[in-house]
Tab-separated table of C-alpha atoms and ligand atoms in Angstrom:
chain	number	residue	atom	x	y	z
R	24	MET	CA	-5.562	-21.898	-16.470
R	25	PHE	CA	-5.161	-17.789	-17.024
R	26	SER	CA	-2.293	-17.322	-19.043
R	27	LYS	CA	-2.104	-14.021	-18.260
R	28	ILE	CA	-2.650	-11.794	-15.095
R	29	LEU	CA	-2.186	-7.762	-14.276
R	30	ILE	CA	-0.923	-7.470	-10.425
R	31	ALA	CA	-2.807	-3.443	-9.327
R	32	ASN	CA	-0.363	-3.443	-6.942
R	33	ARG	CA	3.332	-2.281	-5.694
R	34	GLY	CA	6.225	-3.044	-3.424
R	35	GLU	CA	6.492	-6.749	-1.889
R	36	VAL	CA	3.009	-7.842	-2.369
R	37	ALA	CA	3.326	-7.223	-5.898
R	38	VAL	CA	6.476	-9.831	-5.657
R	39	ARG	CA	4.548	-11.938	-3.697
R	40	ILE	CA	2.106	-12.452	-6.538
R	41	ILE	CA	4.555	-12.371	-9.756
R	42	ARG	CA	6.187	-15.038	-7.642
R	43	ALA	CA	2.967	-17.258	-7.511
R	44	CYS	CA	2.270	-16.420	-11.229
R	45	ARG	CA	5.753	-17.716	-12.581
R	46	GLU	CA	5.492	-20.973	-10.486
R	47	MET	CA	1.724	-21.451	-12.325
R	48	GLY	CA	2.909	-20.598	-15.620
R	49	ILE	CA	1.315	-17.428	-15.779
R	50	HIS	CA	2.547	-14.560	-17.627
R	51	SER	CA	2.441	-11.641	-15.190
R	52	VAL	CA	1.780	-7.838	-15.996
R	53	VAL	CA	2.638	-4.970	-13.369
R	54	VAL	CA	1.328	-1.554	-13.433
R	55	PHE	CA	3.762	1.139	-11.776
R	56	SER	CA	3.440	4.558	-10.930
R	57	LYS	CA	6.287	6.935	-12.134
R	58	ALA	CA	8.290	6.722	-8.372
R	59	ASP	CA	8.062	2.699	-8.956
R	60	ARG	CA	9.732	2.899	-12.388
R	61	ASP	CA	13.140	1.207	-10.692
R	62	SER	CA	11.239	-1.320	-8.249
R	63	LEU	CA	11.894	-5.128	-8.108
R	64	ALA	CA	8.501	-5.783	-9.154
R	65	VAL	CA	8.917	-4.004	-12.210
R	66	ARG	CA	12.051	-5.864	-12.920
R	67	MET	CA	10.857	-9.154	-11.970
R	68	ALA	CA	7.658	-9.272	-14.123
R	69	ASP	CA	6.966	-10.501	-17.507
R	70	GLU	CA	5.788	-6.815	-18.527
R	71	ALA	CA	5.409	-3.451	-16.693
R	72	ILE	CA	3.128	-0.662	-17.813
R	73	CYS	CA	3.622	3.048	-16.145
R	74	ILE	CA	0.131	4.446	-15.227
R	75	GLY	CA	0.994	7.816	-14.091
R	76	GLN	CA	2.350	10.153	-11.654
R	77	SER	CA	3.843	9.061	-8.085
R	78	SER	CA	0.639	10.001	-6.069
R	79	ALA	CA	-1.063	6.728	-5.377
R	80	ALA	CA	-4.460	8.832	-6.445
R	81	GLU	CA	-2.819	9.123	-9.741
R	82	SER	CA	-1.487	5.635	-10.186
R	83	TYR	CA	-2.506	3.011	-8.069
R	84	LEU	CA	-6.230	3.876	-7.108
R	85	ASN	CA	-6.675	5.190	-10.637
R	86	ILE	CA	-9.177	2.885	-12.169
R	87	PRO	CA	-9.222	3.809	-15.804
R	88	ALA	CA	-5.606	4.125	-16.197
R	89	ILE	CA	-5.483	0.121	-14.402
R	90	ILE	CA	-8.589	-0.852	-16.652
R	91	SER	CA	-6.903	0.517	-20.022
R	92	ALA	CA	-3.488	-1.411	-18.808
R	93	ALA	CA	-5.174	-4.245	-18.518
R	94	GLU	CA	-7.091	-3.885	-22.068
R	95	ILE	CA	-3.434	-2.965	-24.094
R	96	ALA	CA	-1.729	-5.713	-22.344
R	97	ASP	CA	-4.502	-7.935	-22.966
R	98	VAL	CA	-5.077	-9.848	-19.415
R	99	GLU	CA	-7.549	-12.479	-18.098
R	100	ALA	CA	-7.684	-11.191	-14.915
R	101	ILE	CA	-5.957	-8.800	-12.070
R	102	HIS	CA	-4.880	-9.087	-8.554
R	103	PRO	CA	-5.265	-5.915	-6.617
R	104	GLY	CA	-3.323	-7.189	-3.916
R	105	TYR	CA	-3.841	-5.445	-0.061
R	106	GLY	CA	-4.997	-1.705	0.347
R	107	PHE	CA	-5.656	0.333	-2.629
R	108	LEU	CA	-8.248	-0.924	-4.907
R	109	ALA	CA	-8.464	-4.698	-3.065
R	110	GLU	CA	-11.925	-3.723	-1.499
R	111	ASN	CA	-13.358	-1.605	-3.947
R	112	ALA	CA	-16.678	-2.927	-4.884
R	113	HIS	CA	-16.731	-0.655	-7.762
R	114	PHE	CA	-13.720	-1.788	-9.137
R	115	ALA	CA	-14.683	-5.124	-9.147
R	116	GLU	CA	-17.946	-4.614	-10.619
R	117	ILE	CA	-16.136	-2.409	-13.292
R	118	CYS	CA	-13.831	-5.710	-13.902
R	119	ASP	CA	-16.603	-8.149	-14.303
R	120	SER	CA	-18.028	-5.241	-16.900
R	121	CYS	CA	-14.870	-5.564	-19.094
R	122	GLN	CA	-14.760	-9.442	-18.501
R	123	ILE	CA	-11.598	-9.486	-16.677
R	124	LYS	CA	-11.712	-11.897	-13.594
R	125	PHE	CA	-11.006	-9.718	-10.330
R	126	ILE	CA	-9.177	-11.951	-8.362
R	127	GLY	CA	-11.322	-11.693	-4.697
R	128	PRO	CA	-14.608	-11.948	-3.885
R	129	LYS	CA	-17.734	-11.059	-6.006
R	130	PRO	CA	-18.740	-7.278	-5.726
R	131	GLU	CA	-21.574	-7.496	-2.956
R	132	SER	CA	-19.542	-9.377	-0.765
R	133	ILE	CA	-16.921	-6.225	-0.862
R	134	ARG	CA	-19.966	-4.157	-0.529
R	135	LEU	CA	-21.774	-5.727	2.633
R	136	ALA	CA	-18.354	-6.498	4.623
R	137	GLY	CA	-17.776	-2.738	3.953
R	138	ASP	CA	-21.263	-1.339	5.791
R	139	LYS	CA	-19.781	-2.317	9.170
R	140	SER	CA	-23.389	-1.765	11.004
R	141	VAL	CA	-25.118	-3.731	8.070
R	142	ALA	CA	-22.916	-6.444	8.388
R	143	ARG	CA	-23.192	-6.997	12.063
R	144	GLN	CA	-26.442	-6.739	11.406
R	145	GLU	CA	-26.349	-10.117	9.234
R	146	MET	CA	-23.512	-11.665	11.785
R	147	ILE	CA	-26.539	-11.371	14.113
R	148	LYS	CA	-28.885	-13.160	12.241
R	149	ALA	CA	-26.587	-15.988	11.072
R	150	GLY	CA	-25.893	-16.444	14.510
R	151	VAL	CA	-22.583	-15.122	14.938
R	152	PRO	CA	-21.548	-13.351	18.072
R	153	VAL	CA	-21.091	-9.822	17.743
R	154	ILE	CA	-20.177	-7.668	20.542
R	155	PRO	CA	-23.070	-6.242	22.718
R	156	GLY	CA	-24.213	-3.144	21.009
R	157	SER	CA	-26.895	-0.820	19.000
R	158	LYS	CA	-29.569	-2.608	16.498
R	159	GLY	CA	-28.575	-0.365	13.516
R	160	ILE	CA	-27.349	3.232	13.156
R	161	ILE	CA	-27.770	5.787	15.827
R	162	ALA	CA	-29.108	8.948	14.332
R	163	THR	CA	-29.604	11.034	17.404
R	164	GLN	CA	-28.145	12.154	20.813
R	165	GLU	CA	-31.129	10.887	22.496
R	166	GLU	CA	-30.967	7.279	20.798
R	167	ALA	CA	-26.863	7.546	21.810
R	168	LEU	CA	-27.594	8.399	25.216
R	169	LYS	CA	-30.317	5.150	25.900
R	170	ALA	CA	-27.545	2.544	23.708
R	171	ALA	CA	-25.016	3.766	26.273
R	172	LYS	CA	-27.085	3.135	29.235
R	173	LYS	CA	-28.364	-0.229	27.703
R	174	PHE	CA	-24.700	-1.717	27.262
R	175	GLY	CA	-22.825	0.444	30.048
R	176	TYR	CA	-19.986	2.959	30.028
R	177	PRO	CA	-17.474	2.782	27.885
R	178	VAL	CA	-18.791	2.593	25.111
R	179	ALA	CA	-17.449	2.871	21.124
R	180	ILE	CA	-18.853	4.766	18.476
R	181	LYS	CA	-18.147	3.313	15.168
R	182	ALA	CA	-18.448	4.977	11.266
R	183	SER	CA	-20.457	2.313	9.617
R	184	ALA	CA	-18.097	2.917	6.780
R	185	GLY	CA	-15.178	2.477	9.045
R	186	GLY	CA	-12.904	-0.158	9.801
R	187	GLY	CA	-9.191	-1.169	10.081
R	188	GLY	CA	-9.309	1.263	13.005
R	189	LYS	CA	-10.425	4.251	11.238
R	190	GLY	CA	-13.731	6.000	12.776
R	191	ILE	CA	-13.758	4.784	16.097
R	192	LYS	CA	-14.354	7.179	19.602
R	193	VAL	CA	-14.714	5.863	23.028
R	194	ALA	CA	-17.019	7.713	25.247
R	195	HIS	CA	-16.258	6.730	29.503
R	196	ASN	CA	-19.708	8.474	30.462
R	197	ASP	CA	-22.821	10.787	29.689
R	198	GLY	CA	-20.964	14.121	29.587
R	199	LYS	CA	-18.413	12.696	27.610
R	200	LEU	CA	-20.842	10.904	25.077
R	201	ILE	CA	-22.669	13.630	23.116
R	202	SER	CA	-19.622	15.176	21.819
R	203	ALA	CA	-17.889	12.124	20.698
R	204	PHE	CA	-20.971	10.982	19.235
R	205	LEU	CA	-21.274	14.717	17.413
R	206	THR	CA	-17.447	14.413	16.798
R	207	ALA	CA	-17.498	10.458	15.787
R	208	GLN	CA	-20.456	11.482	12.811
R	209	ALA	CA	-18.309	14.905	11.641
R	210	GLU	CA	-15.040	12.930	11.268
R	211	ALA	CA	-16.899	9.638	9.765
R	212	GLU	CA	-18.530	12.524	6.930
R	213	ALA	CA	-15.342	13.717	5.907
R	214	ALA	CA	-13.474	10.693	5.779
R	215	PHE	CA	-16.032	8.770	4.408
R	216	GLY	CA	-18.728	10.657	2.931
R	217	ASN	CA	-21.088	8.715	5.492
R	218	ARG	CA	-22.109	10.027	8.908
R	219	GLU	CA	-23.786	6.791	9.619
R	220	VAL	CA	-22.696	5.526	13.009
R	221	TYR	CA	-23.450	3.042	15.794
R	222	ILE	CA	-22.379	2.115	19.183
R	223	GLU	CA	-21.102	-0.711	20.981
R	224	LYS	CA	-20.007	-1.777	24.432
R	225	TYR	CA	-16.147	-0.958	24.687
R	226	LEU	CA	-14.029	-3.898	25.453
R	227	LYS	CA	-11.218	-3.423	27.841
R	228	GLN	CA	-7.738	-5.005	26.640
R	229	PRO	CA	-9.399	-7.534	24.253
R	230	ARG	CA	-6.682	-9.607	21.852
R	231	HIS	CA	-7.253	-9.135	17.912
R	232	ILE	CA	-7.555	-12.884	16.708
R	233	GLU	CA	-8.504	-13.550	13.138
R	234	VAL	CA	-9.033	-16.718	11.298
R	235	GLN	CA	-8.050	-17.084	7.713
R	236	ILE	CA	-10.890	-18.606	5.459
R	237	ILE	CA	-10.725	-19.776	1.880
R	238	ALA	CA	-13.724	-20.657	-0.106
R	239	ASP	CA	-14.475	-21.576	-3.924
R	240	LYS	CA	-17.161	-20.929	-6.596
R	241	LYS	CA	-18.336	-24.425	-6.034
R	242	GLY	CA	-19.803	-24.080	-2.091
R	243	ASN	CA	-16.326	-25.491	-0.394
R	244	ILE	CA	-15.280	-23.453	2.216
R	245	ILE	CA	-12.782	-24.373	4.754
R	246	HIS	CA	-10.552	-22.214	7.271
R	247	LEU	CA	-6.795	-22.216	7.953
R	248	GLY	CA	-6.450	-21.473	11.521
R	249	GLU	CA	-6.171	-18.180	13.117
R	250	ARG	CA	-3.455	-15.330	13.767
R	251	ASP	CA	-2.597	-13.332	16.826
R	252	CYS	CA	-2.461	-9.534	15.772
R	253	SER	CA	-2.694	-8.064	18.882
R	254	VAL	CA	0.884	-6.671	18.758
R	255	GLN	CA	0.202	-3.277	16.986
R	256	ARG	CA	0.459	0.265	17.416
R	257	ARG	CA	-2.515	3.400	15.865
R	258	HIS	CA	-4.087	-0.030	14.138
R	259	GLN	CA	-0.598	-0.820	12.518
R	260	LYS	CA	0.033	-4.045	13.057
R	261	LEU	CA	3.844	-4.852	14.038
R	262	ILE	CA	3.886	-8.972	14.654
R	263	GLU	CA	1.297	-11.848	13.934
R	264	GLU	CA	1.816	-15.167	15.001
R	265	SER	CA	-0.009	-18.108	14.221
R	266	PRO	CA	-1.651	-19.983	15.912
R	267	ALA	CA	-2.220	-17.492	18.740
R	268	PRO	CA	-0.664	-18.507	22.060
R	269	GLY	CA	-3.354	-19.874	24.907
R	270	ILE	CA	-5.818	-20.754	22.447
R	271	ASP	CA	-7.166	-24.669	22.986
R	272	ALA	CA	-8.473	-26.586	20.709
R	273	LYS	CA	-11.984	-26.639	21.478
R	274	LEU	CA	-11.511	-22.837	20.937
R	275	ARG	CA	-9.791	-22.834	17.981
R	276	LYS	CA	-12.557	-25.066	16.449
R	277	ARG	CA	-15.712	-22.633	17.491
R	278	LEU	CA	-13.250	-19.872	15.863
R	279	GLY	CA	-12.896	-21.485	12.863
R	280	ASP	CA	-16.002	-22.866	12.774
R	281	THR	CA	-18.056	-19.685	13.295
R	282	ALA	CA	-15.628	-17.648	10.794
R	283	ILE	CA	-16.975	-20.395	7.912
R	284	ARG	CA	-20.550	-19.248	9.136
R	285	ALA	CA	-19.830	-15.704	8.992
R	286	ALA	CA	-17.984	-16.235	5.309
R	287	LYS	CA	-21.011	-17.961	4.367
R	288	ALA	CA	-23.286	-15.252	5.189
R	289	PHE	CA	-21.426	-12.877	3.092
R	290	LYS	CA	-21.616	-15.505	0.188
R	291	TYR	CA	-18.089	-15.515	0.262
R	292	GLU	CA	-15.640	-16.659	-2.488
R	293	ASN	CA	-12.239	-16.601	-2.769
R	294	ALA	CA	-9.302	-15.530	0.384
R	295	GLY	CA	-10.667	-13.509	2.958
R	296	THR	CA	-9.997	-12.963	7.147
R	297	ILE	CA	-12.733	-12.919	9.961
R	298	GLU	CA	-11.586	-10.607	12.547
R	299	PHE	CA	-12.774	-10.968	15.938
R	300	LEU	CA	-12.027	-9.358	19.597
R	301	LEU	CA	-11.299	-11.857	22.453
R	302	ASP	CA	-11.819	-10.587	25.949
R	303	GLU	CA	-10.081	-11.650	28.893
R	304	ASP	CA	-13.039	-14.130	29.718
R	305	GLY	CA	-12.655	-15.732	26.562
R	306	GLU	CA	-15.159	-15.159	25.047
R	307	PHE	CA	-14.888	-13.680	21.418
R	308	TYR	CA	-16.861	-11.679	18.889
R	309	PHE	CA	-16.932	-10.902	15.280
R	310	MET	CA	-15.539	-7.775	14.799
R	311	GLU	CA	-15.087	-7.218	10.802
R	312	MET	CA	-14.638	-9.375	7.578
R	313	ASN	CA	-11.439	-7.907	5.877
R	314	THR	CA	-12.313	-9.525	2.042
R	315	ARG	CA	-8.426	-9.249	0.868
R	316	LEU	CA	-5.136	-11.142	0.789
R	317	GLN	CA	-3.482	-9.708	3.975
R	318	VAL	CA	-0.512	-8.567	4.682
R	319	GLU	CA	0.532	-11.380	7.394
R	320	HIS	CA	-0.995	-14.230	5.353
R	321	PRO	CA	2.496	-15.474	5.266
R	322	VAL	CA	2.646	-17.078	8.872
R	323	THR	CA	-0.592	-19.029	8.068
R	324	GLU	CA	1.176	-20.672	5.013
R	325	MET	CA	4.023	-21.578	6.629
R	326	VAL	CA	2.247	-23.630	9.486
R	327	THR	CA	-0.488	-24.740	6.734
R	328	GLY	CA	1.617	-25.743	4.025
R	329	LEU	CA	-0.779	-24.009	1.621
R	330	ASP	CA	-0.170	-21.259	-0.851
R	331	ILE	CA	-2.968	-18.850	-0.472
R	332	VAL	CA	-1.727	-16.771	-3.246
R	333	LYS	CA	-1.883	-19.413	-5.814
R	334	GLU	CA	-4.966	-20.841	-4.000
R	335	GLN	CA	-6.868	-17.305	-4.984
R	336	ILE	CA	-5.387	-17.634	-8.751
R	337	SER	CA	-7.002	-21.356	-8.894
R	338	ILE	CA	-10.345	-20.091	-7.164
R	339	ALA	CA	-10.874	-17.610	-9.517
R	340	TRP	CA	-10.203	-19.783	-12.107
R	341	GLY	CA	-13.251	-21.447	-11.385
R	342	GLU	CA	-11.213	-24.612	-10.014
R	343	LYS	CA	-12.229	-26.256	-6.456
R	344	LEU	CA	-10.201	-25.791	-3.415
R	345	SER	CA	-7.077	-28.337	-3.747
R	346	VAL	CA	-7.502	-29.138	0.138
R	347	SER	CA	-10.216	-30.151	2.381
R	348	GLN	CA	-10.646	-29.234	5.902
R	349	ASP	CA	-9.424	-32.708	7.059
R	350	ASP	CA	-5.999	-31.925	5.447
R	351	ILE	CA	-5.228	-28.758	7.009
R	352	LYS	CA	-2.953	-29.733	10.096
R	353	ILE	CA	-1.298	-26.833	11.792
R	354	LYS	CA	2.615	-27.535	11.882
R	355	GLY	CA	4.315	-25.703	14.445
R	356	HIS	CA	4.467	-21.941	14.902
R	357	ALA	CA	5.188	-19.216	12.767
R	358	MET	CA	5.693	-15.251	13.454
R	359	GLU	CA	6.073	-12.429	11.056
R	360	CYS	CA	7.935	-8.998	12.108
R	361	ARG	CA	6.831	-5.908	9.562
R	362	ILE	CA	9.793	-4.325	8.865
R	363	ASN	CA	9.215	-0.440	8.168
R	364	ALA	CA	11.116	2.849	6.969
R	365	GLU	CA	10.393	4.519	9.992
R	366	ASP	CA	12.450	5.559	13.080
R	367	PRO	CA	10.982	3.988	16.177
R	368	ASP	CA	12.893	5.906	18.692
R	369	ASN	CA	11.191	9.589	16.755
R	370	GLN	CA	7.547	8.591	16.704
R	371	PHE	CA	7.611	6.244	13.943
R	372	ILE	CA	8.407	9.044	11.494
R	373	PRO	CA	9.150	7.720	8.137
R	374	SER	CA	12.580	7.537	6.750
R	375	PRO	CA	12.237	7.313	2.938
R	376	GLY	CA	15.269	7.360	0.735
R	377	LYS	CA	18.214	5.505	-0.627
R	378	ILE	CA	19.478	2.172	1.008
R	379	THR	CA	22.888	1.540	0.796
R	380	GLU	CA	23.346	-1.316	2.907
R	381	TRP	CA	20.339	-4.217	2.793
R	382	ILE	CA	21.245	-7.703	3.973
R	383	MET	CA	18.431	-10.075	4.527
R	384	PRO	CA	18.635	-13.138	6.838
R	385	GLY	CA	18.251	-16.564	5.176
R	386	GLY	CA	19.107	-20.038	6.931
R	387	PRO	CA	16.207	-22.971	8.364
R	388	ASN	CA	12.937	-21.880	8.918
R	389	ILE	CA	12.948	-18.097	7.609
R	390	ARG	CA	10.761	-16.646	4.589
R	391	VAL	CA	11.584	-12.839	3.704
R	392	ASP	CA	9.011	-11.635	1.549
R	393	SER	CA	10.266	-7.830	0.154
R	394	HIS	CA	11.021	-5.594	-2.587
R	395	GLY	CA	13.921	-3.832	-0.834
R	396	PHE	CA	17.579	-4.334	-2.509
R	397	ALA	CA	21.235	-2.294	-2.339
R	398	GLY	CA	20.739	1.040	-3.986
R	399	TYR	CA	16.471	0.948	-4.242
R	400	SER	CA	15.035	4.376	-3.430
R	401	ILE	CA	12.270	4.178	-0.950
R	402	PRO	CA	9.470	6.174	-2.355
R	403	PRO	CA	7.817	8.875	-0.032
R	404	TYR	CA	4.760	8.523	-1.452
R	405	TYR	CA	3.361	5.285	-0.225
R	406	ASP	CA	3.240	2.760	2.888
R	407	SER	CA	6.541	2.201	4.983
R	408	MET	CA	6.679	-1.657	4.670
R	409	ILE	CA	9.685	-2.522	3.564
R	410	ALA	CA	10.106	-6.392	3.961
R	411	LYS	CA	8.467	-9.145	6.187
R	412	ILE	CA	10.800	-11.344	7.958
R	413	ILE	CA	9.040	-14.908	9.153
R	414	ALA	CA	10.517	-17.684	11.221
R	415	HIS	CA	8.684	-20.695	11.480
R	416	GLY	CA	9.757	-22.955	14.337
R	417	LYS	CA	8.802	-26.552	16.045
R	418	ASP	CA	6.749	-23.927	18.681
R	419	ARG	CA	6.710	-20.804	20.013
R	420	HIS	CA	9.778	-20.520	21.797
R	421	GLU	CA	11.649	-21.995	18.806
R	422	CYS	CA	10.098	-19.664	16.360
R	423	ILE	CA	11.108	-16.451	18.519
R	424	ALA	CA	14.683	-17.637	18.735
R	425	ILE	CA	15.238	-17.945	14.870
R	426	LEU	CA	13.147	-14.668	14.442
R	427	GLN	CA	15.537	-12.960	16.885
R	428	ARG	CA	18.924	-14.490	15.131
R	429	ALA	CA	17.331	-13.378	12.203
R	430	LEU	CA	17.150	-9.870	13.045
R	431	LYS	CA	20.555	-10.185	14.416
R	432	GLU	CA	21.673	-10.523	10.405
R	433	THR	CA	19.228	-8.089	9.212
R	434	VAL	CA	21.180	-5.155	8.241
R	435	VAL	CA	19.532	-2.085	6.487
R	436	SER	CA	21.431	1.619	5.849
R	437	PRO	CA	21.469	4.378	6.343
R	438	ILE	CA	17.117	4.365	6.462
R	439	LYS	CA	15.741	4.036	10.052
R	440	THR	CA	13.779	1.008	10.300
R	441	THR	CA	11.982	-0.804	12.911
R	442	VAL	CA	14.500	-3.768	13.408
R	443	THR	CA	15.486	-2.532	16.915
R	444	LEU	CA	11.864	-2.102	18.138
R	445	HIS	CA	11.270	-5.790	17.115
R	446	GLU	CA	14.658	-7.247	18.665
R	447	ARG	CA	13.064	-5.275	22.093
R	448	ILE	CA	9.759	-6.699	21.678
R	449	LEU	CA	11.202	-10.062	21.135
R	450	ASN	CA	13.164	-9.851	24.544
R	451	ARG	CA	10.161	-8.794	26.703
R	452	PRO	CA	9.241	-11.328	29.098
R	453	LYS	CA	5.317	-10.134	28.941
R	454	PHE	CA	5.381	-10.830	24.921
R	455	ARG	CA	7.324	-13.752	25.273
R	456	GLN	CA	4.945	-15.480	28.131
R	457	GLY	CA	2.237	-14.764	24.993
R	458	GLY	CA	-1.441	-13.790	24.900
R	459	VAL	CA	-0.939	-10.034	25.354
R	460	ALA	CA	-3.655	-7.763	24.438
R	461	THR	CA	-4.025	-4.908	22.015
R	462	ASN	CA	-2.526	-2.392	24.310
R	463	PHE	CA	0.925	-3.853	24.893
R	464	VAL	CA	3.032	-1.389	22.833
R	465	ASP	CA	1.911	1.659	24.172
R	466	VAL	CA	1.769	0.350	27.696
R	467	HIS	CA	5.193	-1.872	27.546
R	468	MET	CA	6.836	-0.330	24.960
R	469	ILE	CA	7.308	3.062	24.874
R	470	PRO	CA	10.486	3.863	26.044
R	471	GLY	CA	11.131	5.503	29.396
R	472	LYS	CA	7.849	4.068	30.604
R	473	VAL	CA	8.029	0.453	31.560
R	474	GLU	CA	11.445	0.131	30.875
R	475	SER	CA	12.949	2.628	32.830
R	476	VAL	CA	10.999	1.134	35.897
R	477	GLU	CA	12.478	-2.678	35.536
R	478	LYS	CA	15.928	-0.852	35.328
R	479	ALA	CA	15.309	1.118	38.475
R	480	LYS	CA	13.930	-2.219	40.142
R	481	ALA	CA	16.897	-4.076	38.927
R	482	GLY	CA	19.347	-1.268	41.015
F	23	MV4	C1	-13.561	-2.328	19.277
F	23	MV4	C2	-12.444	-2.005	20.826
F	23	MV4	C3	-12.936	-2.295	21.948
F	23	MV4	N1	-14.699	-3.008	22.013
F	23	MV4	N2	-14.236	-2.460	19.390
F	23	MV4	C4	-10.000	-0.822	16.316
F	23	MV4	C5	-10.077	-1.504	15.091
F	23	MV4	C6	-11.313	-1.275	14.568
F	23	MV4	N3	-11.703	-2.249	13.706
F	23	MV4	C7	-12.337	-1.832	15.773
F	23	MV4	N4	-11.424	-1.412	17.537
F	23	MV4	C8	-11.789	-1.859	17.938
F	23	MV4	N5	-12.793	-2.391	18.307
F	23	MV4	C9	-15.477	-2.695	20.850
F	23	MV4	N6	-16.195	-2.741	21.034
F	23	MV4	C10	-11.208	-2.081	20.273
F	23	MV4	C11	-10.406	-1.968	19.245
F	23	MV4	C12	-9.226	-1.598	19.429
F	23	MV4	C13	-8.264	-2.442	18.640
F	23	MV4	C14	-8.781	-3.778	17.635
F	23	MV4	C15	-7.810	-4.552	17.240
F	23	MV4	C16	-6.483	-4.467	16.995
F	23	MV4	C17	-6.035	-3.048	17.707
F	23	MV4	C18	-7.013	-2.112	18.579
F	23	MV4	C19	-6.438	-1.327	19.421
F	23	MV4	C20	-6.893	-0.287	19.789
F	23	MV4	C21	-8.561	-0.699	20.066
């Protein structure tokens, strides 16, 4: 097994990976920016190396600085975590050329998944259902009009280089299509340096269902069931759960088998996620593949009992999967709330600064993944997520009760957090029923909208 791994990340995921390393007897090295000198990851790791100034561009995205740190520390592998360089094929290639194992898929798989239009064509070839849409790139206004006519309004115009909610425009008629098309191209050029777009039929109120897969270098590949990530705001997930409510065994098997077929088409190895949209008729369609460890991986760990990060490390070393598909039994229900340092009552404006009070929940069936502590100052430069609170119950009802009592135990001050929003969501009958669509937060959680209507009804 590796004796030393570098973690090219920060925050809770750096802490998560240090924990896996320590349990495996692997020496951990974290890199950190000037702003993260006093972070928990720096305190917990066996070694820590400063790689630059506070901005991500000068630190966690600085490939030469990270590779230099890896050489100086003499590590055998790099775990990229999520975000930053995790889905950068160029970085994975550089690791290869420096004889440092990149803990993740091959560069070709990352590159293929990153080109959403090509990935879509590959899925069609592999027999994976995709959303009805254009064969390839739509380059002209005439082609755009033709495609919209063929699939019917509304249509989505998506950037080939986009993903995760970036670079998508919706048009409802011919009149709006041309300007949406031109704007989509211009925005894609500005955001990704690539103006290629394609067109799909726009599904109304879909659910976001994703399947976790793991694959070793020997051709073994299994799925770990699905997660429902429909509770999100502006493409930032708020709550994730596994299994997805209302998905029967038959649909679960079809989703799992389809995810494996998709991953094979990407020649995938290591841990990855296939994202699907599930429409109101129960049809599901491939949306994109995420070639990294995901923020919400703990809900899958809770219901399967597997440690996905340890599995990633042993796969990168060359071991075969520790389990077979038949060993995977989904036990109970798990749900995760992402706690962000943001003000949910004031347009989610970031709330960085010093934490003076920090009480995290505990007790049975609660897991907290976090880099926070009393006295920690949240830097303003990065993502605002400060903790993930994950509950595991025998069923969804019990899981929600456990998560509710955990949120009630949680104290973080004086900064603002999303804890109060989560308490409101978990109380809403519509959410408790299960199976909400991706528009749930906008439609049901905007203060003064639905709640005030319900209060008025209640008298
Ligand atoms: C869609 C869609 C409906 N129809 N594509 C948003 C993220 C990006 N990866 C793709 N997204 C969507 N693509 C078609 N053809 C609706 C969304 C979408 C969405 C998807 C998953 C989770 C939340 C979402 C919120 C708004 C829109």
